[in-house]
Coordinates of C-alpha atoms in Angstrom, one line a residue:
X804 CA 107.0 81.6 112.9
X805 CA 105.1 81.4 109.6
X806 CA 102.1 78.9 109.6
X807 CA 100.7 79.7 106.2
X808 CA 100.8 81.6 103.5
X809 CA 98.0 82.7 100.9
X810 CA 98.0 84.4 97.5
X811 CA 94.8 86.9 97.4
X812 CA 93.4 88.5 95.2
X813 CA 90.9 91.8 96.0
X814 CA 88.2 93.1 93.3
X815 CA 86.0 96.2 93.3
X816 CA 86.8 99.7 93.9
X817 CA 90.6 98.9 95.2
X818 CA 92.5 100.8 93.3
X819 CA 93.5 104.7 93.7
X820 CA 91.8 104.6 96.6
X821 CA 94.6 103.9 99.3
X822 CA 93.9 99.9 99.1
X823 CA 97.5 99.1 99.1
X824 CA 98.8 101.4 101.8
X825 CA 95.9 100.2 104.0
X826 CA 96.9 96.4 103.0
X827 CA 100.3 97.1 103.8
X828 CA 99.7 98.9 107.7
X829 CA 97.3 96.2 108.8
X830 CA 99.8 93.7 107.1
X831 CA 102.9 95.0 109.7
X832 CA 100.4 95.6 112.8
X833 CA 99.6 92.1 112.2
X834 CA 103.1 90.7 112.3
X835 CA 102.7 89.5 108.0
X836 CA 105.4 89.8 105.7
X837 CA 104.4 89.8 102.1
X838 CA 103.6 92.2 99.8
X839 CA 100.4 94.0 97.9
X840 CA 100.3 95.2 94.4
X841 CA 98.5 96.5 91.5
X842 CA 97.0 94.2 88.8
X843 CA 96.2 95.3 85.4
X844 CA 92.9 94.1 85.2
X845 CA 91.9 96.4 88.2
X846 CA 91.8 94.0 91.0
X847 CA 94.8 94.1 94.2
X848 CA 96.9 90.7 94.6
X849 CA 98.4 90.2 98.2
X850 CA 100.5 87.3 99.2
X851 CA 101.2 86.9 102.7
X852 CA 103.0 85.0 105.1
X853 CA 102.8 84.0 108.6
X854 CA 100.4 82.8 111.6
X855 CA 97.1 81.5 110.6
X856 CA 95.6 83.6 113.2
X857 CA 97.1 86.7 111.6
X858 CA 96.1 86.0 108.2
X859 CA 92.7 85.5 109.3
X860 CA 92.6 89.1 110.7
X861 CA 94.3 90.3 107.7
X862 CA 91.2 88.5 106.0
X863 CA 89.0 90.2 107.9
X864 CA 90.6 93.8 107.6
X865 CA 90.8 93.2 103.4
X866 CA 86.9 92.5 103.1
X867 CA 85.8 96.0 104.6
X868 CA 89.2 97.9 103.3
X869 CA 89.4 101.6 104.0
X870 CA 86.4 103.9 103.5
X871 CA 86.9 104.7 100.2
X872 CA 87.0 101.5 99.0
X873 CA 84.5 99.3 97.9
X874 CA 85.5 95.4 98.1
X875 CA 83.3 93.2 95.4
X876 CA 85.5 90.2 95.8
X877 CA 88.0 88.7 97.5
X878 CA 89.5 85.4 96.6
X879 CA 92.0 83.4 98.6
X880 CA 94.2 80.6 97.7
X881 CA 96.8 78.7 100.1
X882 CA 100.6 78.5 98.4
X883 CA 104.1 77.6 100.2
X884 CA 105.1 80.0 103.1
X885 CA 108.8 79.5 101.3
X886 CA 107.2 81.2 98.4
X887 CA 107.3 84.4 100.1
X888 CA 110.3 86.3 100.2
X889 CA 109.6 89.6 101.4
X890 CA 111.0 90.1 104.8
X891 CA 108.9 92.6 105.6
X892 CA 105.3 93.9 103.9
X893 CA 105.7 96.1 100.8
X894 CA 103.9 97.5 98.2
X895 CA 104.3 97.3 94.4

């Protein structure tokens, strides 16, 4: 059942450095469908779906990232659950 959804966006050392792929395992061990992608200003967007409780982990695994990242900021905003279409997680 999907709860929630939130659009987040990840600055700092997060790209090239395995952010996405590391977004995207704790993403599916956590049940989330949604996806995690590249931005052009050198910051990592994720919007996920499903139980608040997940997310919140998800939260939680995003702020320390893997160990060769380096995570400056991380903002989070709520959107629509019906906004994500993914079935599954995937990255971009």
């Amino acid at each position: 059942m999907t709860d929630a959804a939130v659009r987040i966006v990840v600055a700092g050392r997060v790209q090239g450095v395995g952010f996405r792929a590391f977004a995207a395992a704790r993403g599916r061990e956590l049940g989330l469908r949604g996806h995690a992608r590249n931005r052009a200003d050198g910051s990592v967007e994720s919007v996920v779906a499903g139980s608040r409780e997940a997310i919140e982990a998800y939260l939680v695994a995003l702020r320390s990232g893997p160990p060769s990242a380096s995570v400056a900021n991380l903002s989070v905003e709520d959107v629509a659950p019906e906004s994500v279409t993914e079935r599954d997680f995937v990255t971009g």
